[in-house]
Amino acid sequence: MIGIPEDYVLQKFYEHAGYPKHKKITNVHEAGCPTCQEGHSWGKKRRLYYIPKENVICCHNCGWYGSPKKWIHQIARMSYEEIDYELTTGDYKYIDMSPKATPVLHNMVVEPLPRDSINMFDTQQLRYYKNNQIVKKCLDLIASRRLDTAVNRPKALYLSLSDKVHKNRLCIPFYDVSGNVTHYQTRGFVERDLTEKPKYLSKINSAKTLFNINNVRVDADHMYIFEGPIDSFFVRDSVATAGIQESSDALFTTKQQQMIETRPFANSIWILDNQWVDQASRNKTKLLIKNSVPVFIWPKSIKDFKDFNDLTINYKLDEIDSNFIHSNTFTGMTARLMLSKIK
């Protein structure tokens, strides 16, 4: 892996950490930790530190400690190859995250969605943009991945043609139980965009919440927890965390845990990407089993599919039946045995 310059670290730190601030005297950058969400102090305390002199990022609340590259790998959900690619091309300055700009963050109005968002499920809005090639390409993505017919889809998907960070990306909104947008994640689909930015980006300076909690019935017996929002489109009473920490026992952020508690009667089942093809998923599955958490183990018969969305595309499905999930969900020694069969 190649070295990592300070300006690159700063841009990622100021994009993914919460309400960052620069202490000029010591040249230390501090922020809210996106890993632990500062416990119950999100928005009040900054206990995540980037120390350029020592080339270290650390959190004094949850204890996370490591190199900036490792932090970017985990928090931005970028592979080391993707990081190296951005560094090699030098084409990563797509957002101004310089320290001098940070005081503005305290006074700016944070909009719930990217700028001038178009509702991709609103036929009247789409009629106005019918000749726009980006809108057409976005609609093709939605249709090809069956996002417009999936049983557990959100009430809207969005696209911005002008947002500084999330321009020309499919926006997936995260609603709370009252139907308010509390967070969002965008997915790239334009070829140039995919070479310049990560495939998925989260809303800047936003505490990560739980995708689709508003679709889970209050009296549901089970809640199915996915890593990626798109996979949860296809299972009733399912949610998504929008990322996992494969080496951490922490399952949810503070806000996500609060949302989980609004469905107290639902037993949770975790569904990760295919353990046959994804090492991070295997690692996280081991931690879930260790903590006696019920987890879906991908059967050998579908081992060639990356995730549930790939499965639904191949079989032209809008819903995956919960009986299929339950028949492949395990805990304890049985789960260890089933996972051991995956090589």
Coordinates of C-alpha atoms in Angstrom, one line a residue:
M1 CA 0.0 0.0 0.0
I2 CA 1.2 3.5 -0.8
G3 CA 1.7 6.3 1.7
I4 CA -1.2 8.6 2.7
P5 CA -0.8 12.5 2.7
E6 CA -2.3 14.7 5.4
D7 CA -4.6 16.6 3.0
Y8 CA -6.3 13.3 2.0
V9 CA -6.8 12.2 5.6
L10 CA -8.3 15.6 6.4
Q11 CA -10.8 15.4 3.6
K12 CA -12.0 12.0 4.7
F13 CA -11.9 12.9 8.4
Y14 CA -14.0 16.1 7.8
E15 CA -16.4 14.1 5.6
H16 CA -17.1 11.1 7.9
A17 CA -16.4 12.4 11.5
G18 CA -19.0 14.4 13.3
Y19 CA -18.8 18.2 13.6
P20 CA -14.9 18.4 13.2
K21 CA -12.8 21.2 14.6
H22 CA -9.1 22.1 14.2
K23 CA -7.0 23.1 17.2
K24 CA -4.4 25.3 15.6
I25 CA -2.0 25.6 18.5
T26 CA -1.5 21.8 18.8
N27 CA -2.4 21.0 15.1
V28 CA -4.9 18.4 16.3
H29 CA -8.2 17.7 14.6
E30 CA -11.0 16.6 16.9
A31 CA -14.6 15.4 16.1
G32 CA -17.5 13.3 17.2
C33 CA -16.6 9.6 16.8
P34 CA -18.7 7.8 14.1
T35 CA -17.9 4.4 15.6
C36 CA -19.3 4.9 19.1
Q37 CA -21.4 8.1 18.4
E38 CA -19.8 9.5 21.6
G39 CA -22.0 7.3 23.7
H40 CA -24.9 9.5 24.8
S41 CA -22.9 12.7 24.1
W42 CA -23.3 13.0 20.3
G43 CA -23.3 16.7 19.3
K44 CA -21.9 17.7 22.7
K45 CA -18.4 16.2 22.9
R46 CA -15.5 15.6 20.6
R47 CA -13.4 12.6 21.7
L48 CA -12.1 11.5 18.3
Y49 CA -8.7 12.9 17.4
Y50 CA -6.6 13.0 14.3
I51 CA -3.0 13.8 15.2
P52 CA -1.0 14.4 12.0
K53 CA 2.4 14.6 13.8
E54 CA 1.9 11.0 15.0
N55 CA -0.1 9.8 12.0
V56 CA -2.8 8.4 14.3
I57 CA -6.5 8.6 14.7
C58 CA -7.9 7.6 18.1
C59 CA -11.1 7.9 20.2
H60 CA -10.9 8.5 23.9
N61 CA -14.4 7.2 24.4
C62 CA -14.6 3.8 22.6
G63 CA -10.8 3.3 22.5
W64 CA -10.5 3.0 18.7
Y65 CA -6.8 3.5 17.7
G66 CA -5.0 3.1 14.5
S67 CA -3.6 4.6 11.3
P68 CA -5.6 7.1 9.2
K69 CA -5.7 4.6 6.3
K70 CA -7.2 1.9 8.6
W71 CA -9.8 4.4 9.8
I72 CA -10.8 5.5 6.3
H73 CA -11.0 1.8 5.3
Q74 CA -13.4 1.1 8.1
I75 CA -15.4 4.3 8.4
A76 CA -15.6 5.2 4.7
R77 CA -16.1 1.5 3.8
M78 CA -13.4 1.8 1.1
S79 CA -11.0 -1.1 0.3
Y80 CA -7.3 -0.4 0.5
E81 CA -7.2 -0.7 -3.3
E82 CA -9.8 2.1 -3.6
I83 CA -7.9 4.3 -1.3
D84 CA -4.7 3.7 -3.2
Y85 CA -6.4 4.4 -6.4
E86 CA -7.6 7.8 -5.2
L87 CA -4.2 8.6 -4.0
T88 CA -2.5 7.5 -7.2
T89 CA -4.8 9.5 -9.5
G90 CA -4.8 12.5 -7.1
D91 CA -8.4 13.2 -8.1
Y92 CA -10.0 13.1 -4.7
K93 CA -10.5 16.8 -3.9
Y94 CA -14.2 16.8 -4.6
I95 CA -15.2 18.5 -1.4
D96 CA -13.6 21.3 0.6
M97 CA -12.9 20.0 4.1
S98 CA -10.1 22.4 5.0
P99 CA -10.0 23.3 8.7
K100 CA -10.7 27.0 8.1
A101 CA -14.1 26.1 6.8
T102 CA -15.3 24.2 9.9
P103 CA -16.7 27.1 11.9
V104 CA -19.4 27.5 9.2
L105 CA -20.7 24.0 10.1
H106 CA -22.1 25.3 13.4
N107 CA -24.2 27.9 11.8
M108 CA -25.3 26.2 8.5
V109 CA -28.8 24.8 8.0
V110 CA -28.5 21.0 7.3
E111 CA -31.1 20.0 4.8
P112 CA -32.7 16.6 5.2
L113 CA -31.9 15.6 1.6
P114 CA -29.3 16.6 -1.1
R115 CA -29.9 19.9 -2.8
D116 CA -32.9 20.1 -5.1
S117 CA -33.7 16.4 -4.8
I118 CA -36.0 14.8 -7.3
N119 CA -38.4 12.1 -6.1
M120 CA -37.8 9.2 -8.4
F121 CA -41.2 7.7 -7.5
D122 CA -43.1 10.9 -8.4
T123 CA -44.4 10.7 -12.0
Q124 CA -45.1 14.4 -12.2
Q125 CA -41.5 15.3 -11.3
L126 CA -40.2 12.7 -13.7
R127 CA -42.3 14.1 -16.5
Y128 CA -40.5 17.4 -16.1
Y129 CA -37.0 15.7 -16.3
K130 CA -38.0 13.1 -19.0
N131 CA -35.2 14.1 -21.4
N132 CA -32.4 14.3 -18.8
Q133 CA -29.9 11.6 -19.4
I134 CA -28.8 11.3 -15.7
V135 CA -32.4 10.9 -14.6
K136 CA -32.9 8.2 -17.3
K137 CA -29.8 6.4 -16.1
C138 CA -31.0 6.5 -12.5
L139 CA -34.3 5.1 -13.5
D140 CA -32.6 2.3 -15.3
L141 CA -30.6 1.5 -12.2
I142 CA -33.8 1.4 -10.1
A143 CA -35.6 -0.8 -12.5
S144 CA -32.7 -3.2 -13.2
R145 CA -32.2 -3.7 -9.4
R146 CA -36.0 -4.0 -8.9
L147 CA -35.9 -1.2 -6.4
D148 CA -39.3 0.2 -7.6
T149 CA -41.2 -3.0 -7.0
A150 CA -39.4 -4.5 -4.0
V151 CA -41.8 -5.3 -1.1
N152 CA -40.0 -3.3 1.5
R153 CA -38.9 -0.3 -0.5
P154 CA -38.9 3.2 1.1
K155 CA -41.7 5.6 0.1
A156 CA -39.3 7.5 -2.1
L157 CA -35.8 7.4 -3.7
Y158 CA -34.1 10.6 -4.7
L159 CA -31.6 12.1 -7.2
S160 CA -29.9 15.5 -7.0
L161 CA -28.5 17.1 -10.2
S162 CA -26.8 19.9 -8.3
D163 CA -25.6 18.9 -4.9
K164 CA -21.9 19.6 -4.2
V165 CA -21.2 16.1 -2.8
H166 CA -24.1 13.9 -3.8
K167 CA -24.7 15.1 -7.3
N168 CA -25.8 12.4 -9.8
R169 CA -26.1 9.7 -7.2
L170 CA -29.1 7.6 -6.1
C171 CA -30.2 8.9 -2.7
I172 CA -31.7 6.4 -0.2
P173 CA -33.5 8.2 2.6
F174 CA -33.6 6.9 6.2
Y175 CA -36.9 7.7 7.8
D176 CA -37.7 7.5 11.5
V177 CA -40.9 6.1 12.9
S178 CA -42.6 9.4 12.4
G179 CA -41.7 9.4 8.7
N180 CA -39.0 12.2 8.9
V181 CA -35.8 11.8 7.0
T182 CA -33.0 11.5 9.6
H183 CA -30.1 10.4 7.4
Y184 CA -29.4 9.3 3.9
Q185 CA -26.9 7.3 1.9
T186 CA -26.1 7.8 -1.8
R187 CA -25.0 5.2 -4.4
G188 CA -22.9 6.1 -7.4
F189 CA -24.0 4.9 -10.8
V190 CA -22.3 7.3 -13.3
E191 CA -19.0 5.7 -14.5
R192 CA -16.9 8.9 -13.9
D193 CA -18.4 9.3 -10.4
L194 CA -17.5 5.7 -9.5
T195 CA -13.9 6.4 -10.4
E196 CA -13.7 9.5 -8.3
K197 CA -15.7 8.7 -5.2
P198 CA -16.6 5.6 -3.1
K199 CA -19.6 3.7 -4.4
Y200 CA -21.5 4.7 -1.2
L201 CA -21.4 8.0 0.6
S202 CA -23.3 9.0 3.7
K203 CA -24.7 12.4 4.7
I204 CA -22.0 14.6 6.1
N205 CA -22.1 15.5 9.8
S206 CA -25.1 13.2 10.3
A207 CA -25.5 10.6 13.0
K208 CA -26.1 7.3 11.3
T209 CA -29.7 6.0 12.0
L210 CA -31.5 2.8 11.0
F211 CA -32.8 2.4 7.5
N212 CA -36.5 1.5 7.1
I213 CA -37.4 1.3 10.8
N214 CA -40.7 3.0 9.8
N215 CA -41.6 -0.1 7.7
V216 CA -41.3 -2.5 10.6
R217 CA -44.6 -3.4 12.1
V218 CA -45.0 -2.5 15.8
D219 CA -46.2 -6.0 16.6
A220 CA -43.6 -7.8 14.4
D221 CA -42.3 -11.1 15.8
H222 CA -39.0 -10.7 14.0
M223 CA -36.8 -7.9 12.7
Y224 CA -34.3 -8.7 9.9
I225 CA -31.1 -6.6 10.1
F226 CA -29.0 -6.1 7.0
E227 CA -25.8 -4.3 6.4
G228 CA -26.8 -2.6 3.2
P229 CA -30.1 -0.7 2.7
I230 CA -30.8 -2.1 -0.8
D231 CA -30.8 -5.7 0.4
S232 CA -33.4 -4.9 3.0
F233 CA -35.8 -3.7 0.2
F234 CA -36.7 -7.3 -0.4
V235 CA -37.7 -8.6 3.1
R236 CA -40.6 -7.5 5.1
D237 CA -39.9 -6.0 8.6
S238 CA -36.3 -5.5 7.8
V239 CA -33.9 -2.7 8.5
A240 CA -30.2 -1.9 7.6
T241 CA -27.3 -0.4 9.5
A242 CA -25.5 1.0 6.4
G243 CA -22.2 -0.6 7.2
I244 CA -20.6 -3.0 9.7
Q245 CA -17.4 -2.9 11.7
E246 CA -16.1 -6.4 11.2
S247 CA -13.8 -6.4 14.2
S248 CA -16.1 -4.7 16.7
D249 CA -18.6 -6.2 19.0
A250 CA -20.7 -3.0 18.7
L251 CA -23.9 -3.8 16.6
F252 CA -25.5 -0.4 16.5
T253 CA -24.9 3.3 17.0
T254 CA -26.7 5.0 19.9
K255 CA -29.4 6.4 17.7
Q256 CA -29.8 3.0 16.0
Q257 CA -30.2 1.3 19.3
Q258 CA -32.9 3.8 20.3
M259 CA -34.8 3.0 17.1
I260 CA -34.4 -0.8 17.7
E261 CA -36.1 -0.3 21.1
T262 CA -39.2 1.1 19.4
R263 CA -39.9 -2.5 18.3
P264 CA -39.5 -4.3 21.6
F265 CA -41.4 -7.5 20.6
A266 CA -39.3 -8.2 17.6
N267 CA -36.5 -10.8 17.8
S268 CA -33.5 -9.8 15.7
I269 CA -31.9 -11.9 12.9
W270 CA -28.8 -10.6 11.2
I271 CA -28.4 -11.1 7.4
L272 CA -25.0 -10.1 6.1
D273 CA -23.4 -10.4 2.6
N274 CA -22.7 -13.9 1.4
Q275 CA -20.1 -15.5 3.7
W276 CA -18.9 -17.7 0.8
V277 CA -17.5 -14.7 -1.1
D278 CA -17.0 -12.0 1.6
Q279 CA -14.3 -12.2 4.2
A280 CA -15.6 -9.2 6.2
S281 CA -19.0 -10.9 6.4
R282 CA -17.4 -14.1 7.7
N283 CA -15.5 -12.2 10.3
K284 CA -18.6 -10.4 11.5
T285 CA -20.6 -13.6 11.5
K286 CA -18.0 -15.1 13.9
L287 CA -18.5 -12.2 16.3
L288 CA -22.3 -12.5 16.1
I289 CA -22.1 -16.2 16.8
K290 CA -19.7 -15.5 19.7
N291 CA -22.3 -13.1 21.2
S292 CA -25.1 -15.6 20.7
V293 CA -26.9 -13.5 18.1
P294 CA -29.0 -15.3 15.5
V295 CA -27.4 -15.0 12.1
F296 CA -28.4 -16.1 8.6
I297 CA -25.8 -18.5 7.1
W298 CA -25.8 -18.6 3.3
P299 CA -26.5 -22.1 2.1
K300 CA -24.2 -23.6 -0.5
S301 CA -27.0 -23.7 -3.1
I302 CA -26.8 -19.9 -3.5
K303 CA -23.1 -19.4 -2.7
D304 CA -22.4 -17.6 -6.0
F305 CA -24.6 -14.6 -5.2
K306 CA -23.0 -11.6 -3.4
D307 CA -26.1 -10.4 -1.5
F308 CA -29.9 -10.5 -1.4
N309 CA -30.2 -8.0 -4.2
D310 CA -28.1 -10.1 -6.5
L311 CA -30.4 -13.1 -5.6
T312 CA -33.6 -11.2 -6.4
I313 CA -32.3 -9.9 -9.7
N314 CA -31.3 -13.4 -10.8
Y315 CA -34.6 -15.0 -9.8
K316 CA -36.7 -11.9 -10.7
L317 CA -38.1 -11.6 -7.1
D318 CA -39.6 -8.7 -5.3
E319 CA -39.7 -10.5 -2.0
I320 CA -37.7 -13.1 -0.2
D321 CA -39.9 -15.2 2.1
S322 CA -39.1 -15.1 5.8
N323 CA -39.4 -18.9 6.0
F324 CA -36.3 -19.2 3.8
I325 CA -34.5 -16.9 6.2
H326 CA -35.6 -18.8 9.3
S327 CA -34.6 -22.2 7.8
N328 CA -31.0 -20.9 7.4
T329 CA -30.7 -19.0 10.6
F330 CA -28.6 -20.4 13.4
T331 CA -27.0 -19.6 16.8
G332 CA -24.4 -21.2 19.1
M333 CA -22.6 -24.4 18.2
T334 CA -24.9 -25.1 15.3
A335 CA -24.0 -21.7 13.7
R336 CA -20.3 -22.4 14.3
L337 CA -20.7 -25.8 12.5
M338 CA -22.6 -24.3 9.6
L339 CA -20.0 -21.5 9.2
S340 CA -17.1 -24.0 9.4
K341 CA -18.4 -25.6 6.2
I342 CA -17.8 -22.4 4.3
K343 CA -14.3 -22.4 2.8

